[in-house]
Coordinates of C-alpha atoms in Angstrom, one line a residue:
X712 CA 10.7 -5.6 27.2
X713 CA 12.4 -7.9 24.8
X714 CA 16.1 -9.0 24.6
X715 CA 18.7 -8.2 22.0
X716 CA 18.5 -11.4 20.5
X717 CA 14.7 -11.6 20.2
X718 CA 15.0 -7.8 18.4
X719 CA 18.0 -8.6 16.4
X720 CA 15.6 -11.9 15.1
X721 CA 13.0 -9.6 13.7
X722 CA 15.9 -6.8 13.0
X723 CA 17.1 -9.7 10.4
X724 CA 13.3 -9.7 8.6
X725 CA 13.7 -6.3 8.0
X726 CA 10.1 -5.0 8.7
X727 CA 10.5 -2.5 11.3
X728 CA 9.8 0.6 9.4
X729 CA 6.3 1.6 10.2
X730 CA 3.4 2.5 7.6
X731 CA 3.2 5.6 6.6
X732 CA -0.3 7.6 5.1
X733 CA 2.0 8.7 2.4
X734 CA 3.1 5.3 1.2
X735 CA -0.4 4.0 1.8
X736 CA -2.3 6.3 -0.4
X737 CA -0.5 5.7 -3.4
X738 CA -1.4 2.0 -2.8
X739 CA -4.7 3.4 -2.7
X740 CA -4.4 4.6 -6.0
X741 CA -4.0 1.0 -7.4
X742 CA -8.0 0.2 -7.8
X743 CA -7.7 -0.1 -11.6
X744 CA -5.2 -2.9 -11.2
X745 CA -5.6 -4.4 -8.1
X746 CA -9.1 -3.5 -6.5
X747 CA -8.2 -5.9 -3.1
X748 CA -4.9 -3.9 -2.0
X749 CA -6.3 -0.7 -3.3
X750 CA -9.3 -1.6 -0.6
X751 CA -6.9 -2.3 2.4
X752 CA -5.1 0.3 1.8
X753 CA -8.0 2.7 1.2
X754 CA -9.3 1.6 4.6
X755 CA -6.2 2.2 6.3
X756 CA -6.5 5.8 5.5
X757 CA -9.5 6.2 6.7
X758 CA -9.3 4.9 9.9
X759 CA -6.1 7.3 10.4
X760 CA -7.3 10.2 8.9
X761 CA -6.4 13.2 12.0
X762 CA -9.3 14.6 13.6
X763 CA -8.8 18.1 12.2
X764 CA -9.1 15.6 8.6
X765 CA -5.2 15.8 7.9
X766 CA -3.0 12.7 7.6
X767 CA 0.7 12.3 8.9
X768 CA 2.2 12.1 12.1
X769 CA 0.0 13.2 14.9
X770 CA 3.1 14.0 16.8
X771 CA 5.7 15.8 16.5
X772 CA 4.4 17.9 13.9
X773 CA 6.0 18.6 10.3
X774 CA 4.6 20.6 8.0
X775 CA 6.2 19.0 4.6
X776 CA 4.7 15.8 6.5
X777 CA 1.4 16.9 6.7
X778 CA 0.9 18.4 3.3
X779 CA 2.3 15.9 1.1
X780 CA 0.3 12.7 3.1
X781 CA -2.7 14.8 2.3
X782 CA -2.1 15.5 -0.2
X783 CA -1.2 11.8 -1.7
X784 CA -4.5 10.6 0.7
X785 CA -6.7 13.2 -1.1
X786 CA -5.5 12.4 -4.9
X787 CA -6.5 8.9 -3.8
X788 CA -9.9 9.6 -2.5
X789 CA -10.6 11.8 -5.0
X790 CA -10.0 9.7 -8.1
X791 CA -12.3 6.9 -9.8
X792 CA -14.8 5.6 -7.1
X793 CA -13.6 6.7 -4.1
X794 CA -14.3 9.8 -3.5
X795 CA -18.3 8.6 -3.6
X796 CA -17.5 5.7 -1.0
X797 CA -16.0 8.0 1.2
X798 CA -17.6 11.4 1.0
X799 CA -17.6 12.1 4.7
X800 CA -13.4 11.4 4.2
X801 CA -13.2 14.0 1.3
X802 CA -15.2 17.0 3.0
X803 CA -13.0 16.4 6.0
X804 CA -9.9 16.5 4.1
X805 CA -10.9 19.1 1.6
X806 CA -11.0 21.5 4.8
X807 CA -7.5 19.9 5.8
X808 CA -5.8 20.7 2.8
X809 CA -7.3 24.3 2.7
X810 CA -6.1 25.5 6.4
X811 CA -2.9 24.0 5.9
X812 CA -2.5 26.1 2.6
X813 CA -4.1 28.9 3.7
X814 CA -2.3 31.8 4.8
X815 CA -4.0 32.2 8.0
X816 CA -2.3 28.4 8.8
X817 CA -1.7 28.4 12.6
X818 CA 1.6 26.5 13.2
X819 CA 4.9 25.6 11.8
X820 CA 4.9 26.3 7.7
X821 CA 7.3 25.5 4.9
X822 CA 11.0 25.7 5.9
X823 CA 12.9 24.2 3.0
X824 CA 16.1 23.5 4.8
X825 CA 14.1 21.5 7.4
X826 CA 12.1 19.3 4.5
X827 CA 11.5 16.0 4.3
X828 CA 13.4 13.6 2.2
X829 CA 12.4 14.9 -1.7
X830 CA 9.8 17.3 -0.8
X831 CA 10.8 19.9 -3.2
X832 CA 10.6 16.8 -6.3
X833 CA 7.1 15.4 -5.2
X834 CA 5.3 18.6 -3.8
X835 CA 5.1 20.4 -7.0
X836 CA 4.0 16.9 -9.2
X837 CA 1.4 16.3 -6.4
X838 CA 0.0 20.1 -6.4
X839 CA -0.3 19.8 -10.2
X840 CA -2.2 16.5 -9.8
X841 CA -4.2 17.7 -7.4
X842 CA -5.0 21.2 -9.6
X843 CA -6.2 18.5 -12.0
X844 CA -8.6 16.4 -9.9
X845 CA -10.2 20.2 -9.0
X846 CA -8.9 19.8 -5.5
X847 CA -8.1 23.9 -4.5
X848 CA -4.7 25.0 -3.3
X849 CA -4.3 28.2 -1.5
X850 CA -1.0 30.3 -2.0
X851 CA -0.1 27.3 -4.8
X852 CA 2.2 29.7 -6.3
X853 CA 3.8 30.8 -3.1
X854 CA 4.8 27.2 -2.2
X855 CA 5.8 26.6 -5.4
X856 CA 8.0 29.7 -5.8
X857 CA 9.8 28.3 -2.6
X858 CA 10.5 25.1 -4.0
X859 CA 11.5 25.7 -7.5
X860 CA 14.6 26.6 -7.0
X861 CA 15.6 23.7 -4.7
X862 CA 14.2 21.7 -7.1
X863 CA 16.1 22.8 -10.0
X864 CA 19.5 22.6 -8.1
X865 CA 18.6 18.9 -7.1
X866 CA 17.9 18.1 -10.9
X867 CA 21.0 19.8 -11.9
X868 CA 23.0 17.2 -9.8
X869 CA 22.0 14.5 -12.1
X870 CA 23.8 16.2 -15.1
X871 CA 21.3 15.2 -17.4
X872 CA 21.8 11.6 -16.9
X873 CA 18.0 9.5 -16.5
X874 CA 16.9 8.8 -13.2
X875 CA 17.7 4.8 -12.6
X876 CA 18.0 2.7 -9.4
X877 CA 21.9 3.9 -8.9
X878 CA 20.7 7.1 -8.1
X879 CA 18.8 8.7 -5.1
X880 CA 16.0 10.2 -7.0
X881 CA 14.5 6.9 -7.4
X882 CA 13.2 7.0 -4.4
X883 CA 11.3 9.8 -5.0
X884 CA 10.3 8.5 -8.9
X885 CA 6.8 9.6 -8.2
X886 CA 8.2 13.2 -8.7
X887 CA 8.4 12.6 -13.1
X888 CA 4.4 12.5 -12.6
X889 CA 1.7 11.0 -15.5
X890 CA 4.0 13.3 -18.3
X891 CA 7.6 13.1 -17.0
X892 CA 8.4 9.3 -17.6
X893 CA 10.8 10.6 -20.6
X894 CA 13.0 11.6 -17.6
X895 CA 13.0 8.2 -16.3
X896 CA 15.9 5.0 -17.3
X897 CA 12.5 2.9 -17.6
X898 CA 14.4 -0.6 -18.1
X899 CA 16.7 0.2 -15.0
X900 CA 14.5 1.3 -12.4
X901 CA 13.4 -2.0 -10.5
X902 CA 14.9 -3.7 -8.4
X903 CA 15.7 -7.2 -7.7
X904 CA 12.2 -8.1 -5.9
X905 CA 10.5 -5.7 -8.1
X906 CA 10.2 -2.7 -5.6
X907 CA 11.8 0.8 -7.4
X908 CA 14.3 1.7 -4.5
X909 CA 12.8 -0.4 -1.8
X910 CA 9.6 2.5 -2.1
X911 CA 6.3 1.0 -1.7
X912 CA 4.4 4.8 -3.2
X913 CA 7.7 5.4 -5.9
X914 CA 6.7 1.4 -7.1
X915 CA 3.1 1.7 -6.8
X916 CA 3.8 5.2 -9.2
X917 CA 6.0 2.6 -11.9
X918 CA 3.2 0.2 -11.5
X919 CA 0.5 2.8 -12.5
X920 CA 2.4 5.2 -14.9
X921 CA 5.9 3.7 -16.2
X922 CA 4.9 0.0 -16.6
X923 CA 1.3 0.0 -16.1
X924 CA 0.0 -3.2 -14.7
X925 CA 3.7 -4.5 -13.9
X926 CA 3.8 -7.7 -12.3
X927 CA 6.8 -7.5 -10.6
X928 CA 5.8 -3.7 -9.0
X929 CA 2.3 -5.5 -7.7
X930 CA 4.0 -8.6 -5.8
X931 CA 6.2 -6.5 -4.0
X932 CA 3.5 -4.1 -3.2
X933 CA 1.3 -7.2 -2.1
X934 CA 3.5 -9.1 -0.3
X935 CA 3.8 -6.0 2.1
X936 CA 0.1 -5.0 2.3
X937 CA -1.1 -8.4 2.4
X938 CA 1.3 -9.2 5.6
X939 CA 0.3 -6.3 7.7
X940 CA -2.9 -4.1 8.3
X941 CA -2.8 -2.5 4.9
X942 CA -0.7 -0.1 5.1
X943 CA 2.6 0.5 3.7
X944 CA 5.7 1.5 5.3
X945 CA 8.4 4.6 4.1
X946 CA 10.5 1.8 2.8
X947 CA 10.7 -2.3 2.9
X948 CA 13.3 -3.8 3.3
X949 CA 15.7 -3.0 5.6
X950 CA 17.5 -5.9 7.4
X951 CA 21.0 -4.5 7.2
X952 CA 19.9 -0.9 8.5
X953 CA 17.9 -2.5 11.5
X954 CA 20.7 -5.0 12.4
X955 CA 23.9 -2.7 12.4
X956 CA 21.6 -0.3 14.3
X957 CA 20.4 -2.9 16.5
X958 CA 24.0 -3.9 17.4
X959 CA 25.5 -0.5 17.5
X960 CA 22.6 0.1 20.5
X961 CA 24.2 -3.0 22.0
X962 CA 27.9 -2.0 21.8
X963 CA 27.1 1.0 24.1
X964 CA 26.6 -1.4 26.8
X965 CA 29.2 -3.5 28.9
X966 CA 29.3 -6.6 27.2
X967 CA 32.2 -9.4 27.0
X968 CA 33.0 -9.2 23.5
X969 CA 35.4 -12.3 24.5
X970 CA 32.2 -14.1 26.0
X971 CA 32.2 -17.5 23.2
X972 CA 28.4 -17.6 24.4
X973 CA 27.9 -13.8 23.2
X974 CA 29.8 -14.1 20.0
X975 CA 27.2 -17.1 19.0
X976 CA 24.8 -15.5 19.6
X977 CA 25.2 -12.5 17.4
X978 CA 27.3 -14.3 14.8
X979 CA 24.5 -15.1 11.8
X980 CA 23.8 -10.9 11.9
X981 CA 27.6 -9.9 12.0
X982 CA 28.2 -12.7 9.0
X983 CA 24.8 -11.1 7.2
X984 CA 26.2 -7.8 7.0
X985 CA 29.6 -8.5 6.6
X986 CA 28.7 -10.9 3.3
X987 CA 26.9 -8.0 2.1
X988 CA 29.5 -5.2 2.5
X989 CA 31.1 -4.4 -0.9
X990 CA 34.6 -3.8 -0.9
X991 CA 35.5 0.0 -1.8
X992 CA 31.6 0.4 -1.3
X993 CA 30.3 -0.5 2.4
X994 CA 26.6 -1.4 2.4
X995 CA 23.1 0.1 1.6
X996 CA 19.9 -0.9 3.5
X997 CA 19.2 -4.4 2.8
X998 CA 21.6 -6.7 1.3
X999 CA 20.6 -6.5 -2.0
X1000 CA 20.7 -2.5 -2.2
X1001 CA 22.3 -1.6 -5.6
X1002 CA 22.9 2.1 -3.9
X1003 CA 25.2 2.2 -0.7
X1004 CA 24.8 5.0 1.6
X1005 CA 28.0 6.6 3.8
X1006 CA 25.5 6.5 7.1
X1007 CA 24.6 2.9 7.1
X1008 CA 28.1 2.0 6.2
X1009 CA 29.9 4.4 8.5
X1010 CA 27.6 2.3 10.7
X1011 CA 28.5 -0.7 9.9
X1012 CA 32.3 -0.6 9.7
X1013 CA 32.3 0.7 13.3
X1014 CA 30.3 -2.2 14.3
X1015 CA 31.5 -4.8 12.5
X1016 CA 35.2 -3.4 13.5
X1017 CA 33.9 -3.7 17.2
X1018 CA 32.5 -7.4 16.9
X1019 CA 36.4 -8.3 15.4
X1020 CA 35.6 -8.3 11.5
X1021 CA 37.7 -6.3 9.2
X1022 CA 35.6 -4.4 6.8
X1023 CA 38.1 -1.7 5.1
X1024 CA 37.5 2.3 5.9
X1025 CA 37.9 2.7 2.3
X1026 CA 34.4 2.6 1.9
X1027 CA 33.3 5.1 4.0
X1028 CA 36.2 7.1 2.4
X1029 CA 35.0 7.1 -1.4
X1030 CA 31.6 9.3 0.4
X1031 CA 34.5 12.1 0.8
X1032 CA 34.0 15.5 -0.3
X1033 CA 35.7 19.1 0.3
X1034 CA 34.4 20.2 3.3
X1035 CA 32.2 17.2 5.0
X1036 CA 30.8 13.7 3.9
X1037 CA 28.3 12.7 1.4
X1038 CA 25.2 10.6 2.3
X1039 CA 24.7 9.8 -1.3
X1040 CA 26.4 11.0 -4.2
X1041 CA 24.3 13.6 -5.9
X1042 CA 23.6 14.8 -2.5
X1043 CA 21.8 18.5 -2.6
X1044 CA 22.9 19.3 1.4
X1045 CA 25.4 16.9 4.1
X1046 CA 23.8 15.4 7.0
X1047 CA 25.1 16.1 10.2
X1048 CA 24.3 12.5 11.6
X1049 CA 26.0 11.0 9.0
X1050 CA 29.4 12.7 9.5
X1051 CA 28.8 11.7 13.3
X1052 CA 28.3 8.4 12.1
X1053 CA 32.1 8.6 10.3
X1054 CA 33.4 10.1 13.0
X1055 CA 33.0 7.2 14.8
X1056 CA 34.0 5.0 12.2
X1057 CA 37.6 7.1 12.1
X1058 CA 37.9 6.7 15.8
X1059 CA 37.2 3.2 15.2
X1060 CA 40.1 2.3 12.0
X1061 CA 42.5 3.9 15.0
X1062 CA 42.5 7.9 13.2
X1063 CA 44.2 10.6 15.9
X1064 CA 42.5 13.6 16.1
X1065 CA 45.2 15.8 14.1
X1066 CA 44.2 13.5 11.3
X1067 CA 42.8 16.4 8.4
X1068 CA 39.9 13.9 7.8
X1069 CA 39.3 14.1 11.8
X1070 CA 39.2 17.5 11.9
X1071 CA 37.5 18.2 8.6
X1072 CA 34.7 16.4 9.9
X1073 CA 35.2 18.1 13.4
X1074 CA 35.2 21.7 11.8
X1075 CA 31.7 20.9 9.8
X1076 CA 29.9 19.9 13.3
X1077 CA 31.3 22.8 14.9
X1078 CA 29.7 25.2 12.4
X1079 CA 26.4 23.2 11.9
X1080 CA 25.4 23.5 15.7
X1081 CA 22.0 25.1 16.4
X1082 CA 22.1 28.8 16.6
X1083 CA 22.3 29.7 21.0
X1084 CA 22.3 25.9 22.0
X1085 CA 24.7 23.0 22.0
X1086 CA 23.1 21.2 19.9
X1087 CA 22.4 19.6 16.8
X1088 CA 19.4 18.5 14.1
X1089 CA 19.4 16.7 11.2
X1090 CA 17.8 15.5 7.9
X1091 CA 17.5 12.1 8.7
X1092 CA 16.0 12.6 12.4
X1093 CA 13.6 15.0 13.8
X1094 CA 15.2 15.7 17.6
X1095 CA 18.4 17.2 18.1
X1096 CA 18.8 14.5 20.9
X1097 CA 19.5 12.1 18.5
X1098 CA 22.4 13.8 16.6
X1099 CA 23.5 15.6 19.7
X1100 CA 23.6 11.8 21.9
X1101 CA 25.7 10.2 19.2
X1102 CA 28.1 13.3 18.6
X1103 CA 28.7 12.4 22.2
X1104 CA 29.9 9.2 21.7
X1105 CA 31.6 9.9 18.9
X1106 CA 34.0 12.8 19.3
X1107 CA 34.6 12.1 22.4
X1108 CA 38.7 12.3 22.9
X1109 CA 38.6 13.9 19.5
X1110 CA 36.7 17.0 20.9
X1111 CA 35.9 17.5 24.8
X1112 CA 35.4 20.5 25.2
X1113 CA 32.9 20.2 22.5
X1114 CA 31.0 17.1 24.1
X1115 CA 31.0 18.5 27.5
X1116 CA 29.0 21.5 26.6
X1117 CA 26.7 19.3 24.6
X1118 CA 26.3 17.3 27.7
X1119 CA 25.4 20.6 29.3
X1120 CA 22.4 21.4 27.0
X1121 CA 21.5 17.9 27.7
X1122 CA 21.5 18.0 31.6
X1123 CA 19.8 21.5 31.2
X1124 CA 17.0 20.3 29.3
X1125 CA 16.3 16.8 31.5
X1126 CA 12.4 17.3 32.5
X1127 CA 11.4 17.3 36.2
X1128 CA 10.0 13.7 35.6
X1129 CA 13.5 12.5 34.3
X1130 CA 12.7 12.4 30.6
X1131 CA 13.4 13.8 27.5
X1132 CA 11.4 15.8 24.7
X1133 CA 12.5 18.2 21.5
X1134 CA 9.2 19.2 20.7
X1135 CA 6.6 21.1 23.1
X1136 CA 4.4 18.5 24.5
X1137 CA 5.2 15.0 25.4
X1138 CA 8.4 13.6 26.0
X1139 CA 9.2 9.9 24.1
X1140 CA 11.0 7.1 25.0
X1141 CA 13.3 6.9 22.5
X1142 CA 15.4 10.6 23.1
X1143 CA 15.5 9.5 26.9
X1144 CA 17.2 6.8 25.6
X1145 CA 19.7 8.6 23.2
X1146 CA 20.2 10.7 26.4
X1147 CA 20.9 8.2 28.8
X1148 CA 23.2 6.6 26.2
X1149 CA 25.4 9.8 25.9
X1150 CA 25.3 10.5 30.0
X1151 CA 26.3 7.0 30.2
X1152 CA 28.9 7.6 28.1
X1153 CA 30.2 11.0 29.6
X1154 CA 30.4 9.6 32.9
X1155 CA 32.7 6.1 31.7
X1156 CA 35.0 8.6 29.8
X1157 CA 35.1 11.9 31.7
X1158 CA 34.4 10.2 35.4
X1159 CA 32.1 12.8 35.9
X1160 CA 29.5 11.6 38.4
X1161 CA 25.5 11.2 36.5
X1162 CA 24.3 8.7 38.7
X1163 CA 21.4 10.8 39.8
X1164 CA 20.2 12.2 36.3
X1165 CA 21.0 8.7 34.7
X1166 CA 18.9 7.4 37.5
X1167 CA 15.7 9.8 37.2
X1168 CA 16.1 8.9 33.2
X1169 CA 15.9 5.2 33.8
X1170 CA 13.1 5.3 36.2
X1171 CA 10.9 7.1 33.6
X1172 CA 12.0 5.0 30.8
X1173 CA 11.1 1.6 32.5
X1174 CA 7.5 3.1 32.9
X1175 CA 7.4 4.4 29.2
X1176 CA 9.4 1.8 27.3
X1177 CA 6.6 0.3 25.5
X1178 CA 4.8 1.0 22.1
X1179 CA 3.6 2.9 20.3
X1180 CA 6.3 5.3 19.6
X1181 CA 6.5 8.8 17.9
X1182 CA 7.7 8.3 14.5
X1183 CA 10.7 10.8 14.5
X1184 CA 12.4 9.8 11.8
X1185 CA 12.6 10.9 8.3
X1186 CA 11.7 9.8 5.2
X1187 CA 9.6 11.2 2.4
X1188 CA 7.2 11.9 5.5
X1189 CA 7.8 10.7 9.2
X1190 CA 8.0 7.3 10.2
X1191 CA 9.4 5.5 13.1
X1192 CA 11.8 2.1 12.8
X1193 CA 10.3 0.5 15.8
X1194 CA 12.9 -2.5 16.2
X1195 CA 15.9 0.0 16.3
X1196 CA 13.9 2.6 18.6
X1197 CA 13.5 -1.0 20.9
X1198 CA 16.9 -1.5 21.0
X1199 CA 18.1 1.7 22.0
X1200 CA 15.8 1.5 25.1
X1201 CA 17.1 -1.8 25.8
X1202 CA 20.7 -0.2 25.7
X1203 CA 19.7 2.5 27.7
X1204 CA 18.2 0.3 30.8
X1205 CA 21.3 -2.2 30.9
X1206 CA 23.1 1.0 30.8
X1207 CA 20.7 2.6 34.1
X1208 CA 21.6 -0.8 35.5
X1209 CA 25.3 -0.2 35.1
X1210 CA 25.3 2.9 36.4
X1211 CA 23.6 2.0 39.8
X1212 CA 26.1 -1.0 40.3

């Protein structure tokens, strides 16, 4: 297993995010400009098509996942020459797309308030596209009539105003399709290395419809594809988000913050971040973000505030609203993580917890908990372990009553073998770590004895710590951020260590 200081090197490059079949096939789609990525990325696909001829994460499943990456691989394969090249592909996917439409679909279906990250934008421009290209969708209108009025709602939030790269629908550009560009700020969408919002398929769209041919677009897109295995990941780049996380995986651990040797050591990350954090603003997910985000800042100012900088809570104040904390501005739904997240960035700037802000973020957790289980899932990350671990850490003497019975449904749900899993099936490495973190946790601040379950954890972890891991993370579809996954296994063996001492 590698160190902190060998992760937080490549956490600083900012590559961690893995490649997604979404992303990719809209790559694919570049032949008429660029026939050389459109091949890599085109071959990418097809190696990682599913073996019932899907695309998307293997494990765990998501249906929004599923359908929209075969839907984007199937547009691709479809158009120009492809769909001759690869005919064994298309038949394959053809009876993909059918079963997963079809009403007779065995398995998890459409459940709006679980989707992915713009689902109810992209879905209905990628249905259309592929009504065009003669690709049949069963029960189109039934989907649809499910996401229309999401879609309309998010729409509305932009009061009319064009979609540029200050607001969180650039992302998800690809959503204006071939005859929606009028909806776009086209001069204001790029942006600085050329990428619209970091997005290698929402730049490979502006490339192909908005600018066609765009030089700018195509050197972001190659520089990725060329530098990997021809795929493209849900987002590039993200140094800050893969540092701060990196270090906040750290800060769970015992280590001498008063240690000269230690503070050298993670000094050039700490002064990264901190020369990137905006005043009044916090940070986004790479230093040159022109959109700030309250969950990477909240982040941020309670790491930075651990390492002895002074970054000012004011930032992750100006993401207040009535009843929780914004994400983003223009933000359809809240995220539970991300009020976690400030929760521990209160507890950090030294807020008691009679503070309203304390308890306004208390009261939205409380009533956001899974329906017969203490626990918690969220938009941004596909286990309840995740959001359920760091509530532990963070509302600790702000709420124990309600951390100790979410360290119950954590003990409950420990596997025979030690591990952890949300989702039927296996169990992954990186939700035993989240749970090792919180019992590790518990048993510092409660001194309740979880030697033995902290134990069993860590012997299963050091046996499963390696890669590949399960992308449980969200996006537009699922990916995993492998250097941040790393270090969270990292900080839950030194913490297995510390517990047996």
């Amino acid at each position: 297993m590698e160190t902190f200081r060998t992760l937080l090197a490549k956490a600083a490059l900012g590559n961690g995010i893995s490649s997604t079949a979404y992303d990719t096939a809209w790559v694919a789609k570049l032949g008429q400009l660029d026939d050389e990525l459109s091949d890599l990325a085109l071959n990418w696909l097809c190696e990682r098509q599913l073996p019932d001829g899907s695309w998307g994460a293997e494990f765990p499943f998501c249906y929004e996942d599923r359908l929209l990456s075969t839907l984007a691989a199937m547009i691709s394969l479809t158009s120009n020459k492809h769909r001759r090249r690869r005919a064994a592909q298309v038949e394959k996917g053809l009876l993909a797309l059918k079963n997963l439409t079809s009403g007779a679909f065995e398995g998890p279906q459409l459940d709006i308030k679980d989707a992915t990250v713009g689902f109810e934008l992209i879905a209905p421009t990628l249905m259309a596209e592929a009504a065009r290209l003669g690709l049949a969708i069963c029960h189109e209108e039934s989907i649809l009539g499910e996401l229309v009025g999401v879609r309309e709602q998010k729409l509305r939030k932009l009061g009319g105003s064009k979609i540029n790269k200050h607001i969180t629908a650039a992302f998800s550009v690809e959503l204006a399709g071939q005859d929606g560009v009028g909806m776009l700020d086209v001069d204001n969408l790029q942006e600085t290395n050329g990428s619209v919002k970091y997005s290698p398929s929402a730049s490979a769209y502006f490339a192909l419809h908005v600018k066609p041919g765009d030089k700018r677009a195509l050197a972001y897109i190659s520089s990725i594809i060329q530098a990997g295995d021809g795929g493209a990941p849900a987002f590039y780049q993200a140094e800050i988000f893969e540092i701060v996380w990196s270090l906040w995986n750290l800060s769970r651990t015992d280590i001498d913050l008063s240690d000269p040797e230690i503070v050298r050591t993670y000094l050039p990350y700490l002064d990264h971040v901190e020369q990137h954090w905006v005043r009044g603003r916090g940070v986004g997910w790479t230093g040159n973000s022109t959109l700030e985000d309250c969950d990477t800042t909240s982040v941020a100012y309670d790491v930075l505030s651990k390492f002895g900088r002074s970054p000012d809570i004011g930032a992750v104040l100006q993401f207040e609203d009535a009843d929780w904390f914004r994400t983003y501005f223009h933000e359809v739904g809240p995220s539970i993580s991300t009020n976690v997240h400030v929760l521990g960035a209160l507890k950090q700037a030294g807020y008691d917890k009679c503070h309203p802000r304390v308890r306004k973020v208390l009261e939205f957790i409380r009533s956001s908990k899974e329906p017969g289980r203490f626990c918690w899932r969220d938009k941004w990350h596909r286990s309840a372990y995740y959001t359920t671990a760091h509530l532990i850490c963070a509302a600790s003497n702000y709420d124990d009553a309600l951390c100790s019975d979410a360290i119950g449904w954590i003990l409950n749900t420990q596997r025979p073998d030690g591990s952890w899993g949300f989702f039927d099936g296996q169990a992954t490495a990186e939700e035993t770590a989240y749970c090792i973190q919180a019992l590790a946790h518990w048993q510092r601040h409660s001194g309740t004895s979880l030697s033995a379950q902290i134990s069993r954890a860590g012997g299963w972890l050091s046996q499963h710590c390696e890669p590949p891991y399960a992308p449980l993370w969200i996006a537009k579809t699922l990916y995993c951020s492998a250097t941040v996954v790393k270090a969270a296994i990292l900080s839950a063996l030194r913490l297995v260590d510390e517990s047996n001492q």
